[in-house]
Coordinates of C-alpha atoms in Angstrom, one line a residue:
M1 CA -24.0 -54.0 -9.4
R2 CA -20.7 -52.3 -10.3
I3 CA -19.2 -50.6 -7.3
V4 CA -16.0 -48.5 -7.3
I5 CA -14.2 -48.2 -4.0
A6 CA -11.6 -45.4 -3.3
G7 CA -8.9 -46.6 -1.0
G8 CA -9.3 -50.1 -2.4
H9 CA -6.3 -51.6 -0.6
G10 CA -7.5 -50.5 2.9
Q11 CA -8.4 -53.1 5.4
I12 CA -12.2 -52.4 5.3
A13 CA -12.2 -52.0 1.5
L14 CA -10.5 -55.4 0.9
R15 CA -13.1 -57.0 3.1
L16 CA -15.9 -55.3 1.3
E17 CA -14.5 -56.3 -2.0
R18 CA -14.4 -59.9 -1.0
L19 CA -18.1 -59.8 0.1
L20 CA -19.2 -58.1 -3.1
A21 CA -17.2 -60.2 -5.4
R22 CA -18.3 -63.4 -3.7
R23 CA -21.9 -62.7 -4.4
G24 CA -21.3 -61.8 -8.0
D25 CA -21.0 -58.0 -8.0
E26 CA -18.5 -56.3 -10.2
V27 CA -16.1 -54.3 -8.0
A28 CA -13.1 -52.1 -8.7
G29 CA -10.8 -50.7 -6.1
V30 CA -8.9 -47.4 -6.6
I31 CA -5.3 -47.8 -5.4
R32 CA -2.2 -45.5 -5.3
R33 CA 0.5 -48.0 -5.9
P34 CA 0.7 -50.7 -8.6
E35 CA 2.2 -53.2 -6.2
Q36 CA -1.1 -53.3 -4.3
A37 CA -2.9 -54.8 -7.3
G38 CA -2.3 -58.5 -6.4
D39 CA -4.2 -58.1 -3.1
L40 CA -7.2 -56.7 -4.9
L41 CA -7.1 -59.4 -7.6
A42 CA -7.0 -62.0 -4.8
A43 CA -10.1 -60.3 -3.3
G44 CA -11.9 -60.6 -6.6
A45 CA -11.7 -56.9 -7.4
E46 CA -10.3 -55.0 -10.4
P47 CA -7.4 -52.8 -9.5
V48 CA -7.5 -49.2 -10.7
V49 CA -4.2 -47.3 -10.2
C50 CA -5.1 -43.7 -9.6
D51 CA -3.5 -41.3 -7.1
L52 CA -6.4 -39.3 -5.6
E53 CA -4.0 -36.7 -4.3
S54 CA -2.8 -35.7 -7.9
A55 CA -5.6 -36.9 -10.2
S56 CA -8.1 -34.6 -11.8
V57 CA -11.9 -34.9 -11.5
G58 CA -12.0 -36.1 -15.1
D59 CA -9.4 -38.8 -14.4
I60 CA -11.4 -40.2 -11.7
A61 CA -14.8 -39.8 -13.4
R62 CA -13.6 -42.0 -16.2
H63 CA -13.1 -44.8 -13.8
L64 CA -16.5 -44.2 -12.3
E65 CA -18.4 -44.3 -15.7
G66 CA -21.1 -47.0 -15.7
A67 CA -20.9 -47.6 -11.9
D68 CA -24.0 -48.1 -9.8
A69 CA -22.4 -46.9 -6.6
A70 CA -19.2 -45.3 -5.3
V71 CA -17.6 -46.0 -1.8
F72 CA -15.1 -43.6 -0.3
A73 CA -12.9 -45.7 2.0
A74 CA -9.6 -44.0 1.5
G75 CA -7.5 -42.5 4.3
A76 CA -4.0 -41.1 4.8
G77 CA -3.5 -44.0 7.3
P78 CA -1.3 -44.3 10.5
G79 CA 2.0 -42.6 10.4
S80 CA 0.8 -39.8 8.1
G81 CA 1.0 -36.2 9.3
I82 CA -1.4 -33.3 9.6
E83 CA -1.0 -32.2 6.0
R84 CA -2.0 -35.5 4.5
K85 CA -5.1 -35.8 6.8
D86 CA -6.3 -32.8 4.9
T87 CA -5.2 -33.8 1.4
V88 CA -6.5 -37.3 1.6
D89 CA -9.3 -37.5 4.3
R90 CA -10.8 -34.3 3.2
G91 CA -9.4 -33.3 -0.2
A92 CA -9.6 -36.8 -1.8
A93 CA -13.1 -37.3 -0.5
T94 CA -14.5 -34.1 -2.0
L95 CA -12.6 -34.9 -5.3
F96 CA -14.2 -38.4 -5.4
A97 CA -17.6 -36.8 -4.8
D98 CA -17.0 -34.3 -7.6
A99 CA -16.1 -37.2 -9.9
A100 CA -19.1 -39.2 -8.9
E101 CA -21.3 -36.3 -9.8
A102 CA -19.5 -35.8 -13.1
A103 CA -19.9 -39.5 -14.0
G104 CA -23.6 -39.5 -13.0
V105 CA -23.1 -42.0 -10.1
R106 CA -25.7 -40.9 -7.5
R107 CA -25.2 -43.6 -4.8
F108 CA -22.3 -42.5 -2.6
V109 CA -21.3 -44.1 0.6
V110 CA -18.6 -42.7 2.9
V111 CA -16.6 -44.5 5.6
S112 CA -16.1 -41.7 8.1
S113 CA -15.2 -41.7 11.9
M114 CA -17.2 -41.4 15.1
G115 CA -16.5 -37.9 16.5
A116 CA -16.1 -36.2 13.1
D117 CA -18.8 -33.6 14.1
G118 CA -17.7 -30.8 16.4
Q119 CA -14.4 -29.8 17.8
P120 CA -12.1 -32.6 19.1
P121 CA -11.9 -32.7 22.9
E122 CA -9.2 -30.7 24.6
G123 CA -6.0 -32.7 24.9
T124 CA -6.6 -34.7 21.7
D125 CA -3.4 -35.7 19.9
P126 CA -2.9 -33.0 17.2
V127 CA -2.7 -35.4 14.3
F128 CA -5.8 -37.2 15.4
A129 CA -7.6 -33.9 15.8
A130 CA -6.6 -33.0 12.3
Y131 CA -8.0 -36.3 11.1
L132 CA -11.3 -35.7 12.8
R133 CA -11.6 -32.2 11.4
A134 CA -10.7 -33.4 8.0
K135 CA -13.4 -36.1 8.2
G136 CA -15.9 -33.7 9.5
A137 CA -15.2 -31.2 6.7
A138 CA -15.5 -34.0 4.1
D139 CA -18.8 -35.2 5.5
A140 CA -20.3 -31.7 5.5
D141 CA -19.2 -31.3 1.9
V142 CA -20.9 -34.5 0.8
R143 CA -24.0 -33.8 2.7
S144 CA -24.4 -30.5 0.9
R145 CA -24.6 -32.2 -2.5
A146 CA -28.0 -32.5 -4.1
G147 CA -26.5 -34.7 -6.8
L148 CA -25.6 -37.6 -4.6
D149 CA -27.7 -40.1 -2.7
W150 CA -25.2 -40.2 0.1
T151 CA -24.9 -42.3 3.2
I152 CA -22.1 -41.5 5.8
L153 CA -21.1 -44.4 8.1
R154 CA -19.1 -43.5 11.3
P155 CA -17.7 -46.7 13.0
G156 CA -16.4 -46.7 16.5
R157 CA -12.9 -48.0 17.4
L158 CA -12.0 -50.6 14.8
T159 CA -10.8 -54.1 15.7
D160 CA -9.5 -57.1 13.7
D161 CA -11.5 -59.6 15.7
P162 CA -13.7 -61.9 13.6
G163 CA -17.0 -60.4 12.7
T164 CA -20.0 -61.3 14.8
G165 CA -22.7 -60.2 12.4
L166 CA -24.3 -58.3 15.3
V167 CA -24.2 -54.5 15.5
T168 CA -25.8 -51.3 16.8
L169 CA -26.4 -48.9 14.0
D170 CA -28.1 -45.5 14.6
E171 CA -27.7 -41.8 14.3
S172 CA -26.1 -41.9 17.8
T173 CA -24.8 -45.1 19.4
G174 CA -22.4 -44.0 22.1
R175 CA -18.8 -45.1 22.1
G176 CA -17.8 -48.6 21.4
E177 CA -15.8 -51.0 19.3
V178 CA -16.7 -52.7 16.0
T179 CA -14.9 -55.3 13.9
R180 CA -13.7 -54.4 10.5
D181 CA -15.6 -57.5 9.2
D182 CA -18.9 -56.1 10.5
V183 CA -18.2 -52.6 9.1
A184 CA -17.8 -54.2 5.6
A185 CA -21.0 -56.2 6.1
V186 CA -22.9 -53.1 7.0
L187 CA -21.4 -51.2 4.0
M188 CA -22.7 -53.9 1.8
G189 CA -26.1 -53.6 3.4
L190 CA -26.2 -49.9 2.9
L191 CA -25.3 -50.3 -0.8
D192 CA -28.3 -52.7 -1.1
T193 CA -30.7 -50.3 0.7
P194 CA -31.4 -47.0 -1.1
G195 CA -33.7 -46.0 1.8
T196 CA -30.6 -45.2 3.9
A197 CA -29.6 -42.3 1.6
G198 CA -29.4 -39.0 3.4
R199 CA -28.4 -40.6 6.7
T200 CA -25.3 -40.2 8.9
L201 CA -25.0 -43.3 11.0
E202 CA -22.8 -44.4 13.9
L203 CA -21.8 -48.1 14.2
I204 CA -20.6 -50.2 17.0
G205 CA -20.9 -53.9 18.0
G206 CA -24.3 -54.9 19.4
R207 CA -27.0 -57.5 19.4
T208 CA -28.9 -56.8 16.1
P209 CA -28.2 -58.8 12.9
V210 CA -26.6 -56.6 10.2
E211 CA -29.5 -56.9 7.7
E212 CA -32.1 -56.1 10.4
A213 CA -30.1 -53.1 11.7
V214 CA -29.8 -51.7 8.1
R215 CA -33.5 -52.2 7.4
A216 CA -34.4 -50.4 10.7
V217 CA -32.5 -47.2 9.7
A218 CA -33.9 -47.1 6.1
G219 CA -36.4 -44.4 5.4

C-alpha cells in the first residue's frame, strides 16, 4: 500500500512509518519544516514538506494522488495556544479530508482523542478544552462525509513505555493509558481492515492482542 500521513513527524506517526516501511509499504509523511525530513528518512518514509495551515486543497491533493489510504495524525502540539488548536486540530483535519476526497482516496484514518465528544468537564484547562472541542468538530466533519471510508481512533492518555501488543479497543473503553507503540500498531491494523470503516473507537491498554482486537471491531 501507499499511505500518506499528515503530521508525519509526530511521535505516533514516526512509529507508524517505521512499522509500515518495515513490512514493505510505501509511506509518505507530510511535515511542516524541512529540517524534520531526516527523521522521516530514518524511519523509512518519504518526507513531504507542506504546511497544512497555509496549503490549499489542491496542494495537498497532489501529494495524495495514487495513495491507498490517508492518516491524519497532525496536531498543534504542547505549548500551542487556543487559536492553533482550531487551525490545526480542526482546520487542518478538515482540509486533509477535503484533499483526500479530491484525490479519490477513500480510506481515511484519524488519530483523535478520548473525550472529544461532548463538552469538556467544568474546570478543564482552557487550552485543553479548546483542543477537545477542535478534535470533536473535526471528527464530526469527517463522519459526515460519504466520500470517505473513515475510522476515528481515540486513544487514552499516551505514554512512551514500550508497547505490550495488548489493548482494549471498543466504542467505549473507559479511561486509561496506552503506549504510543500500541497506538501505532492499532493504526496499522485499522489500515489493513476495511471492515473498521465507519467506526469511532476508543483505545487503552488491555489484555487482547492488537490483531485480535482489531478483528473484533470490524463489521
